[in-house]
Amino acid sequence: MPDNGPLSVAGIIGAQIDQICKKVRLHDRNRILGVGFALPGFFFGDHEHMRVVDEHASWRQEPLSELFARALDVPCWIENDATAA
């Protein structure tokens, strides 16, 4: 990806959600309960800001759950990848 910032990634994920909805004939996106993300890194204590790998350093200052929820228009949850596993 030329831009690996969180908004760019959210755009890609949003397009994938749209494709899945079309494939399963889900016409009412309000039926999506939420989207979860597992990211490598650890939280700074507020479960919003993560210390992520250097390749995604631009993500460190972003309120990730809020950012993804706004961009995707569904509730979002961010979790550490090891905890999610």
Coordinates of C-alpha atoms in Angstrom, one line a residue:
M1 CA 0.0 0.0 0.0
P2 CA 1.5 3.4 -0.9
D3 CA -0.2 5.0 2.1
N4 CA -0.4 2.8 5.2
G5 CA -2.0 5.5 7.4
P6 CA -5.1 4.5 9.3
L7 CA -7.5 6.5 7.1
S8 CA -6.1 4.8 4.0
V9 CA -6.5 1.4 5.6
A10 CA -10.0 2.2 6.7
G11 CA -10.9 3.1 3.1
I12 CA -9.6 -0.3 1.9
I13 CA -11.5 -2.1 4.7
G14 CA -14.6 -0.1 3.9
A15 CA -14.5 -1.2 0.3
Q16 CA -14.0 -4.8 1.4
I17 CA -17.0 -4.6 3.7
D18 CA -19.1 -3.2 0.8
Q19 CA -17.9 -6.2 -1.4
I20 CA -18.9 -8.7 1.3
C21 CA -22.3 -7.0 1.8
K22 CA -22.9 -7.2 -1.9
K23 CA -21.8 -10.9 -2.1
V24 CA -24.1 -12.0 0.8
R25 CA -26.9 -9.6 -0.4
L26 CA -26.8 -7.6 2.8
H27 CA -28.6 -4.4 1.7
D28 CA -28.9 -2.9 5.2
R29 CA -25.5 -2.1 6.5
N30 CA -27.1 -1.2 9.9
R31 CA -27.2 -5.0 10.5
I32 CA -23.4 -5.0 10.9
L33 CA -22.9 -5.1 14.7
G34 CA -19.3 -4.0 14.5
V35 CA -15.8 -4.6 13.2
G36 CA -12.8 -5.8 15.2
F37 CA -9.1 -5.1 14.5
A38 CA -6.2 -7.0 15.9
L39 CA -3.0 -4.9 15.7
P40 CA 0.6 -5.7 16.8
G41 CA 1.5 -3.4 19.7
F42 CA 0.4 -2.5 23.2
F43 CA -2.0 0.1 24.6
F44 CA -1.0 3.2 26.4
G45 CA -3.7 2.5 29.0
D46 CA -6.8 4.0 27.5
H47 CA -7.5 1.2 25.0
E48 CA -7.5 3.9 22.2
H49 CA -3.9 4.7 21.6
M50 CA -1.4 2.0 20.7
R51 CA 2.3 1.8 20.5
V52 CA 2.4 -0.1 17.2
V53 CA 5.2 -1.4 15.1
D54 CA 7.5 1.2 13.4
E55 CA 5.9 0.6 10.0
H56 CA 2.7 2.1 11.3
A57 CA 4.2 4.9 13.4
S58 CA 1.5 7.3 12.1
W59 CA -1.1 5.3 14.0
R60 CA 0.4 5.9 17.4
Q61 CA -1.3 9.3 18.1
E62 CA -4.7 8.4 16.6
P63 CA -7.8 7.4 18.7
L64 CA -8.1 4.2 16.6
S65 CA -11.5 2.9 17.6
E66 CA -13.1 6.3 17.1
L67 CA -11.2 6.8 13.8
F68 CA -12.3 3.5 12.3
A69 CA -15.9 3.8 13.6
R70 CA -16.2 7.2 11.9
A71 CA -14.6 6.0 8.7
L72 CA -16.6 2.8 8.4
D73 CA -19.8 4.0 10.0
V74 CA -20.0 1.0 12.3
P75 CA -18.8 0.4 15.9
C76 CA -15.2 -0.7 16.0
W77 CA -13.0 -2.5 18.6
I78 CA -9.2 -2.5 18.5
E79 CA -7.3 -5.3 20.3
N80 CA -3.7 -6.3 20.6
D81 CA -3.1 -9.2 18.2
A82 CA -1.7 -11.6 20.9
T83 CA -4.8 -11.0 23.1
A84 CA -7.1 -11.5 20.1
A85 CA -5.4 -14.8 19.3

